[in-house]
């Protein structure tokens, strides 16, 4: 896709599934035209919702994520959230 060729990107419940979120954001910035918009709706993890996501949701939920490290560890299923993979530090 050409640089500056997209007016808007809209994503719902997607970012935490991307294997390289920082690479995606850089690419989104490249393809959006000046003044373009990136709109994302993601789950908001609060103390009460953490309990629901952690114990009752099909995706694992951990707040210890290093977004600089690519995801995609062996055994990851396609629809697992990226919260599954904890920081190595």
PDB file of N, CA and C in Angstrom:
ATOM      1  N   UNK A   1       0.846  -1.163   0.000  1.00  0.00           N
ATOM      2  CA  UNK A   1       0.000   0.000   0.000  1.00  0.00           C
ATOM      3  C   UNK A   1       0.902   1.240   0.000  1.00  0.00           C
ATOM      4  N   UNK A   2       0.493   2.250  -0.708  1.00  0.00           N
ATOM      5  CA  UNK A   2       1.297   3.464  -0.825  1.00  0.00           C
ATOM      6  C   UNK A   2       1.257   4.288   0.452  1.00  0.00           C
ATOM      7  N   UNK A   3       2.350   4.965   0.728  1.00  0.00           N
ATOM      8  CA  UNK A   3       2.413   5.854   1.881  1.00  0.00           C
ATOM      9  C   UNK A   3       1.382   6.967   1.725  1.00  0.00           C
ATOM     10  N   UNK A   4       0.726   7.298   2.826  1.00  0.00           N
ATOM     11  CA  UNK A   4      -0.240   8.382   2.822  1.00  0.00           C
ATOM     12  C   UNK A   4      -1.487   8.141   2.004  1.00  0.00           C
ATOM     13  N   UNK A   5      -1.828   6.869   1.749  1.00  0.00           N
ATOM     14  CA  UNK A   5      -2.950   6.568   0.859  1.00  0.00           C
ATOM     15  C   UNK A   5      -4.243   6.200   1.584  1.00  0.00           C
ATOM     16  N   UNK A   6      -4.233   6.131   2.907  1.00  0.00           N
ATOM     17  CA  UNK A   6      -5.398   5.680   3.656  1.00  0.00           C
ATOM     18  C   UNK A   6      -5.910   6.817   4.539  1.00  0.00           C
ATOM     19  N   UNK A   7      -7.218   7.033   4.529  1.00  0.00           N
ATOM     20  CA  UNK A   7      -7.803   8.092   5.339  1.00  0.00           C
ATOM     21  C   UNK A   7      -8.065   7.678   6.768  1.00  0.00           C
ATOM     22  N   UNK A   8      -8.427   6.401   6.973  1.00  0.00           N
ATOM     23  CA  UNK A   8      -8.743   5.947   8.331  1.00  0.00           C
ATOM     24  C   UNK A   8      -8.574   4.440   8.428  1.00  0.00           C
ATOM     25  N   UNK A   9      -8.147   4.000   9.588  1.00  0.00           N
ATOM     26  CA  UNK A   9      -8.110   2.580   9.943  1.00  0.00           C
ATOM     27  C   UNK A   9      -8.962   2.426  11.190  1.00  0.00           C
ATOM     28  N   UNK A  10      -9.888   1.471  11.174  1.00  0.00           N
ATOM     29  CA  UNK A  10     -10.763   1.226  12.317  1.00  0.00           C
ATOM     30  C   UNK A  10     -10.609  -0.235  12.716  1.00  0.00           C
ATOM     31  N   UNK A  11     -10.338  -0.455  14.000  1.00  0.00           N
ATOM     32  CA  UNK A  11     -10.112  -1.810  14.504  1.00  0.00           C
ATOM     33  C   UNK A  11     -10.898  -1.994  15.795  1.00  0.00           C
ATOM     34  N   UNK A  12     -11.550  -3.130  15.934  1.00  0.00           N
ATOM     35  CA  UNK A  12     -12.276  -3.446  17.158  1.00  0.00           C
ATOM     36  C   UNK A  12     -11.737  -4.764  17.697  1.00  0.00           C
ATOM     37  N   UNK A  13     -11.152  -4.720  18.903  1.00  0.00           N
ATOM     38  CA  UNK A  13     -10.669  -5.921  19.588  1.00  0.00           C
ATOM     39  C   UNK A  13      -9.617  -6.663  18.750  1.00  0.00           C
ATOM     40  N   UNK A  14      -8.668  -5.920  18.186  1.00  0.00           N
ATOM     41  CA  UNK A  14      -7.666  -6.510  17.297  1.00  0.00           C
ATOM     42  C   UNK A  14      -6.240  -6.336  17.818  1.00  0.00           C
ATOM     43  N   UNK A  15      -5.905  -5.164  18.312  1.00  0.00           N
ATOM     44  CA  UNK A  15      -4.514  -4.843  18.606  1.00  0.00           C
ATOM     45  C   UNK A  15      -3.836  -5.885  19.487  1.00  0.00           C
ATOM     46  N   UNK A  16      -4.505  -6.379  20.503  1.00  0.00           N
ATOM     47  CA  UNK A  16      -3.871  -7.334  21.409  1.00  0.00           C
ATOM     48  C   UNK A  16      -3.667  -8.716  20.777  1.00  0.00           C
ATOM     49  N   UNK A  17      -4.137  -8.912  19.562  1.00  0.00           N
ATOM     50  CA  UNK A  17      -3.905 -10.164  18.844  1.00  0.00           C
ATOM     51  C   UNK A  17      -2.728 -10.067  17.868  1.00  0.00           C
ATOM     52  N   UNK A  18      -2.264  -8.868  17.575  1.00  0.00           N
ATOM     53  CA  UNK A  18      -1.202  -8.694  16.585  1.00  0.00           C
ATOM     54  C   UNK A  18       0.130  -9.188  17.122  1.00  0.00           C
ATOM     55  N   UNK A  19       0.901  -9.922  16.317  1.00  0.00           N
ATOM     56  CA  UNK A  19       2.178 -10.456  16.800  1.00  0.00           C
ATOM     57  C   UNK A  19       3.253  -9.387  17.006  1.00  0.00           C
ATOM     58  N   UNK A  20       3.175  -8.269  16.290  1.00  0.00           N
ATOM     59  CA  UNK A  20       4.168  -7.204  16.408  1.00  0.00           C
ATOM     60  C   UNK A  20       3.439  -5.861  16.449  1.00  0.00           C
ATOM     61  N   UNK A  21       2.862  -5.510  17.603  1.00  0.00           N
ATOM     62  CA  UNK A  21       2.018  -4.313  17.667  1.00  0.00           C
ATOM     63  C   UNK A  21       2.765  -3.018  17.333  1.00  0.00           C
ATOM     64  N   UNK A  22       4.003  -2.875  17.736  1.00  0.00           N
ATOM     65  CA  UNK A  22       4.735  -1.646  17.427  1.00  0.00           C
ATOM     66  C   UNK A  22       5.024  -1.542  15.932  1.00  0.00           C
ATOM     67  N   UNK A  23       5.304  -2.665  15.285  1.00  0.00           N
ATOM     68  CA  UNK A  23       5.514  -2.669  13.839  1.00  0.00           C
ATOM     69  C   UNK A  23       4.218  -2.284  13.123  1.00  0.00           C
ATOM     70  N   UNK A  24       3.081  -2.790  13.615  1.00  0.00           N
ATOM     71  CA  UNK A  24       1.797  -2.417  13.031  1.00  0.00           C
ATOM     72  C   UNK A  24       1.570  -0.916  13.137  1.00  0.00           C
ATOM     73  N   UNK A  25       1.819  -0.341  14.324  1.00  0.00           N
ATOM     74  CA  UNK A  25       1.582   1.087  14.515  1.00  0.00           C
ATOM     75  C   UNK A  25       2.471   1.924  13.597  1.00  0.00           C
ATOM     76  N   UNK A  26       3.711   1.496  13.394  1.00  0.00           N
ATOM     77  CA  UNK A  26       4.603   2.208  12.470  1.00  0.00           C
ATOM     78  C   UNK A  26       4.058   2.136  11.044  1.00  0.00           C
ATOM     79  N   UNK A  27       3.587   0.973  10.642  1.00  0.00           N
ATOM     80  CA  UNK A  27       3.031   0.800   9.294  1.00  0.00           C
ATOM     81  C   UNK A  27       1.740   1.592   9.132  1.00  0.00           C
ATOM     82  N   UNK A  28       0.905   1.622  10.171  1.00  0.00           N
ATOM     83  CA  UNK A  28      -0.323   2.423  10.121  1.00  0.00           C
ATOM     84  C   UNK A  28       0.033   3.888   9.936  1.00  0.00           C
ATOM     85  N   UNK A  29       1.027   4.368  10.655  1.00  0.00           N
ATOM     86  CA  UNK A  29       1.467   5.751  10.498  1.00  0.00           C
ATOM     87  C   UNK A  29       1.975   6.050   9.106  1.00  0.00           C
ATOM     88  N   UNK A  30       2.594   5.066   8.479  1.00  0.00           N
ATOM     89  CA  UNK A  30       3.119   5.254   7.121  1.00  0.00           C
ATOM     90  C   UNK A  30       2.005   5.361   6.094  1.00  0.00           C
ATOM     91  N   UNK A  31       0.986   4.494   6.190  1.00  0.00           N
ATOM     92  CA  UNK A  31      -0.045   4.459   5.147  1.00  0.00           C
ATOM     93  C   UNK A  31      -1.131   5.519   5.336  1.00  0.00           C
ATOM     94  N   UNK A  32      -1.284   6.019   6.560  1.00  0.00           N
ATOM     95  CA  UNK A  32      -2.299   7.057   6.778  1.00  0.00           C
ATOM     96  C   UNK A  32      -1.849   8.378   6.162  1.00  0.00           C
ATOM     97  N   UNK A  33      -2.771   9.063   5.515  1.00  0.00           N
ATOM     98  CA  UNK A  33      -2.416  10.376   4.967  1.00  0.00           C
ATOM     99  C   UNK A  33      -2.358  11.382   6.110  1.00  0.00           C
ATOM    100  N   UNK A  34      -1.682  12.507   5.919  1.00  0.00           N
ATOM    101  CA  UNK A  34      -1.611  13.507   6.985  1.00  0.00           C
ATOM    102  C   UNK A  34      -3.016  13.876   7.466  1.00  0.00           C
ATOM    103  N   UNK A  35      -3.222  13.806   8.765  1.00  0.00           N
ATOM    104  CA  UNK A  35      -4.536  14.061   9.331  1.00  0.00           C
ATOM    105  C   UNK A  35      -5.426  12.831   9.367  1.00  0.00           C
ATOM    106  N   UNK A  36      -4.922  11.689   8.841  1.00  0.00           N
ATOM    107  CA  UNK A  36      -5.687  10.447   8.872  1.00  0.00           C
ATOM    108  C   UNK A  36      -5.868   9.958  10.301  1.00  0.00           C
ATOM    109  N   UNK A  37      -6.777   9.035  10.482  1.00  0.00           N
ATOM    110  CA  UNK A  37      -7.117   8.571  11.828  1.00  0.00           C
ATOM    111  C   UNK A  37      -6.919   7.073  11.984  1.00  0.00           C
ATOM    112  N   UNK A  38      -6.421   6.708  13.133  1.00  0.00           N
ATOM    113  CA  UNK A  38      -6.381   5.312  13.567  1.00  0.00           C
ATOM    114  C   UNK A  38      -7.300   5.224  14.774  1.00  0.00           C
ATOM    115  N   UNK A  39      -8.378   4.455  14.646  1.00  0.00           N
ATOM    116  CA  UNK A  39      -9.375   4.325  15.704  1.00  0.00           C
ATOM    117  C   UNK A  39      -9.391   2.868  16.142  1.00  0.00           C
ATOM    118  N   UNK A  40      -9.172   2.652  17.445  1.00  0.00           N
ATOM    119  CA  UNK A  40      -9.150   1.286  17.973  1.00  0.00           C
ATOM    120  C   UNK A  40     -10.014   1.207  19.228  1.00  0.00           C
ATOM    121  N   UNK A  41     -10.747   0.130  19.343  1.00  0.00           N
ATOM    122  CA  UNK A  41     -11.481  -0.175  20.567  1.00  0.00           C
ATOM    123  C   UNK A  41     -10.894  -1.475  21.087  1.00  0.00           C
ATOM    124  N   UNK A  42     -10.376  -1.424  22.300  1.00  0.00           N
ATOM    125  CA  UNK A  42      -9.737  -2.577  22.922  1.00  0.00           C
ATOM    126  C   UNK A  42     -10.348  -2.818  24.294  1.00  0.00           C
ATOM    127  N   UNK A  43     -10.242  -4.040  24.803  1.00  0.00           N
ATOM    128  CA  UNK A  43     -10.729  -4.286  26.169  1.00  0.00           C
ATOM    129  C   UNK A  43      -9.969  -3.417  27.170  1.00  0.00           C
ATOM    130  N   UNK A  44     -10.663  -2.872  28.135  1.00  0.00           N
ATOM    131  CA  UNK A  44     -10.050  -2.072  29.191  1.00  0.00           C
ATOM    132  C   UNK A  44      -9.927  -2.968  30.420  1.00  0.00           C
ATOM    133  N   UNK A  45      -8.706  -3.193  30.849  1.00  0.00           N
ATOM    134  CA  UNK A  45      -8.489  -4.067  31.992  1.00  0.00           C
ATOM    135  C   UNK A  45      -8.463  -3.226  33.268  1.00  0.00           C
ATOM    136  N   UNK A  46      -9.480  -3.408  34.079  1.00  0.00           N
ATOM    137  CA  UNK A  46      -9.564  -2.772  35.391  1.00  0.00           C
ATOM    138  C   UNK A  46      -9.482  -3.895  36.431  1.00  0.00           C
ATOM    139  N   UNK A  47      -9.456  -3.544  37.689  1.00  0.00           N
ATOM    140  CA  UNK A  47      -9.393  -4.583  38.727  1.00  0.00           C
ATOM    141  C   UNK A  47     -10.554  -5.578  38.601  1.00  0.00           C
ATOM    142  N   UNK A  48     -11.820  -5.111  38.488  1.00  0.00           N
ATOM    143  CA  UNK A  48     -12.909  -6.087  38.349  1.00  0.00           C
ATOM    144  C   UNK A  48     -12.867  -6.845  37.017  1.00  0.00           C
ATOM    145  N   UNK A  49     -12.579  -6.144  35.923  1.00  0.00           N
ATOM    146  CA  UNK A  49     -12.577  -6.847  34.631  1.00  0.00           C
ATOM    147  C   UNK A  49     -11.404  -7.817  34.530  1.00  0.00           C
ATOM    148  N   UNK A  50     -10.299  -7.515  35.217  1.00  0.00           N
ATOM    149  CA  UNK A  50      -9.159  -8.447  35.219  1.00  0.00           C
ATOM    150  C   UNK A  50      -9.607  -9.808  35.737  1.00  0.00           C
ATOM    151  N   UNK A  51     -10.372  -9.825  36.806  1.00  0.00           N
ATOM    152  CA  UNK A  51     -10.850 -11.098  37.350  1.00  0.00           C
ATOM    153  C   UNK A  51     -11.704 -11.842  36.334  1.00  0.00           C
ATOM    154  N   UNK A  52     -12.567 -11.135  35.631  1.00  0.00           N
ATOM    155  CA  UNK A  52     -13.400 -11.778  34.608  1.00  0.00           C
ATOM    156  C   UNK A  52     -12.556 -12.308  33.460  1.00  0.00           C
ATOM    157  N   UNK A  53     -11.644 -11.456  32.938  1.00  0.00           N
ATOM    158  CA  UNK A  53     -10.789 -11.894  31.829  1.00  0.00           C
ATOM    159  C   UNK A  53      -9.863 -13.022  32.258  1.00  0.00           C
ATOM    160  N   UNK A  54      -9.329 -12.931  33.462  1.00  0.00           N
ATOM    161  CA  UNK A  54      -8.347 -13.916  33.922  1.00  0.00           C
ATOM    162  C   UNK A  54      -8.968 -15.288  34.136  1.00  0.00           C
ATOM    163  N   UNK A  55     -10.175 -15.338  34.697  1.00  0.00           N
ATOM    164  CA  UNK A  55     -10.730 -16.627  35.102  1.00  0.00           C
ATOM    165  C   UNK A  55     -11.922 -17.115  34.284  1.00  0.00           C
ATOM    166  N   UNK A  56     -12.541 -16.245  33.487  1.00  0.00           N
ATOM    167  CA  UNK A  56     -13.737 -16.670  32.776  1.00  0.00           C
ATOM    168  C   UNK A  56     -13.693 -16.446  31.271  1.00  0.00           C
ATOM    169  N   UNK A  57     -12.628 -15.841  30.762  1.00  0.00           N
ATOM    170  CA  UNK A  57     -12.530 -15.554  29.334  1.00  0.00           C
ATOM    171  C   UNK A  57     -11.657 -16.602  28.663  1.00  0.00           C
ATOM    172  N   UNK A  58     -11.898 -16.885  27.387  1.00  0.00           N
ATOM    173  CA  UNK A  58     -11.154 -17.934  26.693  1.00  0.00           C
ATOM    174  C   UNK A  58      -9.707 -17.546  26.406  1.00  0.00           C
ATOM    175  N   UNK A  59      -9.359 -16.257  26.461  1.00  0.00           N
ATOM    176  CA  UNK A  59      -7.976 -15.820  26.277  1.00  0.00           C
ATOM    177  C   UNK A  59      -7.344 -15.626  27.648  1.00  0.00           C
ATOM    178  N   UNK A  60      -6.078 -15.990  27.762  1.00  0.00           N
ATOM    179  CA  UNK A  60      -5.381 -15.734  29.015  1.00  0.00           C
ATOM    180  C   UNK A  60      -5.217 -14.230  29.180  1.00  0.00           C
ATOM    181  N   UNK A  61      -5.040 -13.768  30.389  1.00  0.00           N
ATOM    182  CA  UNK A  61      -4.907 -12.337  30.635  1.00  0.00           C
ATOM    183  C   UNK A  61      -3.792 -12.104  31.640  1.00  0.00           C
ATOM    184  N   UNK A  62      -2.767 -11.401  31.205  1.00  0.00           N
ATOM    185  CA  UNK A  62      -1.662 -11.022  32.080  1.00  0.00           C
ATOM    186  C   UNK A  62      -1.306  -9.585  31.758  1.00  0.00           C
ATOM    187  N   UNK A  63      -0.959  -8.829  32.769  1.00  0.00           N
ATOM    188  CA  UNK A  63      -0.571  -7.441  32.547  1.00  0.00           C
ATOM    189  C   UNK A  63       0.926  -7.306  32.319  1.00  0.00           C
ATOM    190  N   UNK A  64       1.665  -8.386  32.382  1.00  0.00           N
ATOM    191  CA  UNK A  64       3.117  -8.364  32.221  1.00  0.00           C
ATOM    192  C   UNK A  64       3.490  -8.685  30.774  1.00  0.00           C
ATOM    193  N   UNK A  65       3.321  -7.712  29.886  1.00  0.00           N
ATOM    194  CA  UNK A  65       3.583  -7.904  28.465  1.00  0.00           C
ATOM    195  C   UNK A  65       4.662  -6.928  28.020  1.00  0.00           C
ATOM    196  N   UNK A  66       5.597  -7.395  27.238  1.00  0.00           N
ATOM    197  CA  UNK A  66       6.629  -6.539  26.660  1.00  0.00           C
ATOM    198  C   UNK A  66       6.285  -6.347  25.187  1.00  0.00           C
ATOM    199  N   UNK A  67       5.710  -5.196  24.818  1.00  0.00           N
ATOM    200  CA  UNK A  67       5.260  -4.983  23.446  1.00  0.00           C
ATOM    201  C   UNK A  67       6.415  -4.846  22.462  1.00  0.00           C
ATOM    202  N   UNK A  68       7.638  -4.688  22.966  1.00  0.00           N
ATOM    203  CA  UNK A  68       8.796  -4.606  22.062  1.00  0.00           C
ATOM    204  C   UNK A  68       9.225  -5.975  21.570  1.00  0.00           C
ATOM    205  N   UNK A  69       8.757  -7.021  22.236  1.00  0.00           N
ATOM    206  CA  UNK A  69       9.148  -8.384  21.899  1.00  0.00           C
ATOM    207  C   UNK A  69       8.067  -9.000  21.018  1.00  0.00           C
ATOM    208  N   UNK A  70       8.435  -9.536  19.855  1.00  0.00           N
ATOM    209  CA  UNK A  70       7.415 -10.164  19.000  1.00  0.00           C
ATOM    210  C   UNK A  70       6.718 -11.310  19.724  1.00  0.00           C
ATOM    211  N   UNK A  71       5.425 -11.431  19.493  1.00  0.00           N
ATOM    212  CA  UNK A  71       4.657 -12.522  20.059  1.00  0.00           C
ATOM    213  C   UNK A  71       4.683 -13.695  19.090  1.00  0.00           C
ATOM    214  N   UNK A  72       4.070 -14.760  19.446  1.00  0.00           N
ATOM    215  CA  UNK A  72       3.976 -15.912  18.557  1.00  0.00           C
ATOM    216  C   UNK A  72       4.788 -17.074  19.067  1.00  0.00           C
ATOM    217  N   UNK A  73       4.817 -17.229  20.364  1.00  0.00           N
ATOM    218  CA  UNK A  73       5.548 -18.324  20.983  1.00  0.00           C
ATOM    219  C   UNK A  73       4.969 -19.657  20.519  1.00  0.00           C
ATOM    220  N   UNK A  74       5.765 -20.710  20.564  1.00  0.00           N
ATOM    221  CA  UNK A  74       5.229 -22.035  20.203  1.00  0.00           C
ATOM    222  C   UNK A  74       4.013 -22.375  21.057  1.00  0.00           C
ATOM    223  N   UNK A  75       3.014 -22.940  20.436  1.00  0.00           N
ATOM    224  CA  UNK A  75       1.812 -23.329  21.143  1.00  0.00           C
ATOM    225  C   UNK A  75       0.731 -22.268  21.163  1.00  0.00           C
ATOM    226  N   UNK A  76       1.027 -21.075  20.656  1.00  0.00           N
ATOM    227  CA  UNK A  76       0.018 -20.023  20.619  1.00  0.00           C
ATOM    228  C   UNK A  76      -1.018 -20.363  19.562  1.00  0.00           C
ATOM    229  N   UNK A  77      -2.290 -20.264  19.952  1.00  0.00           N
ATOM    230  CA  UNK A  77      -3.369 -20.473  18.991  1.00  0.00           C
ATOM    231  C   UNK A  77      -3.680 -19.148  18.305  1.00  0.00           C
ATOM    232  N   UNK A  78      -4.224 -19.198  17.109  1.00  0.00           N
ATOM    233  CA  UNK A  78      -4.435 -18.000  16.293  1.00  0.00           C
ATOM    234  C   UNK A  78      -5.261 -16.933  16.993  1.00  0.00           C
ATOM    235  N   UNK A  79      -6.229 -17.312  17.816  1.00  0.00           N
ATOM    236  CA  UNK A  79      -7.086 -16.316  18.443  1.00  0.00           C
ATOM    237  C   UNK A  79      -6.750 -16.056  19.902  1.00  0.00           C
ATOM    238  N   UNK A  80      -5.611 -16.557  20.368  1.00  0.00           N
ATOM    239  CA  UNK A  80      -5.173 -16.218  21.719  1.00  0.00           C
ATOM    240  C   UNK A  80      -4.815 -14.747  21.759  1.00  0.00           C
ATOM    241  N   UNK A  81      -5.125 -14.105  22.855  1.00  0.00           N
ATOM    242  CA  UNK A  81      -4.686 -12.722  23.032  1.00  0.00           C
ATOM    243  C   UNK A  81      -3.197 -12.697  23.317  1.00  0.00           C
ATOM    244  N   UNK A  82      -2.573 -11.580  23.059  1.00  0.00           N
ATOM    245  CA  UNK A  82      -1.147 -11.469  23.276  1.00  0.00           C
ATOM    246  C   UNK A  82      -0.788 -11.348  24.745  1.00  0.00           C
ATOM    247  N   UNK A  83      -1.773 -11.133  25.619  1.00  0.00           N
ATOM    248  CA  UNK A  83      -1.475 -11.052  27.031  1.00  0.00           C
ATOM    249  C   UNK A  83      -0.916 -12.354  27.560  1.00  0.00           C
ATOM    250  N   UNK A  84      -1.084 -13.410  26.789  1.00  0.00           N
ATOM    251  CA  UNK A  84      -0.607 -14.725  27.214  1.00  0.00           C
ATOM    252  C   UNK A  84       0.909 -14.746  27.386  1.00  0.00           C
ATOM    253  N   UNK A  85       1.628 -13.932  26.640  1.00  0.00           N
ATOM    254  CA  UNK A  85       3.064 -14.022  26.616  1.00  0.00           C
ATOM    255  C   UNK A  85       3.681 -12.939  27.467  1.00  0.00           C
ATOM    256  N   UNK A  86       4.292 -13.375  28.536  1.00  0.00           N
ATOM    257  CA  UNK A  86       4.818 -12.454  29.525  1.00  0.00           C
ATOM    258  C   UNK A  86       6.204 -11.973  29.163  1.00  0.00           C
ATOM    259  N   UNK A  87       6.572 -10.864  29.733  1.00  0.00           N
ATOM    260  CA  UNK A  87       7.889 -10.272  29.527  1.00  0.00           C
ATOM    261  C   UNK A  87       8.960 -11.211  30.052  1.00  0.00           C
ATOM    262  N   UNK A  88      10.088 -11.249  29.372  1.00  0.00           N
ATOM    263  CA  UNK A  88      11.191 -12.094  29.834  1.00  0.00           C
ATOM    264  C   UNK A  88      12.030 -11.379  30.876  1.00  0.00           C
ATOM    265  N   UNK A  89      11.765 -10.086  31.129  1.00  0.00           N
ATOM    266  CA  UNK A  89      12.551  -9.352  32.127  1.00  0.00           C
ATOM    267  C   UNK A  89      11.871  -9.343  33.472  1.00  0.00           C
TER     268      UNK A  89
END
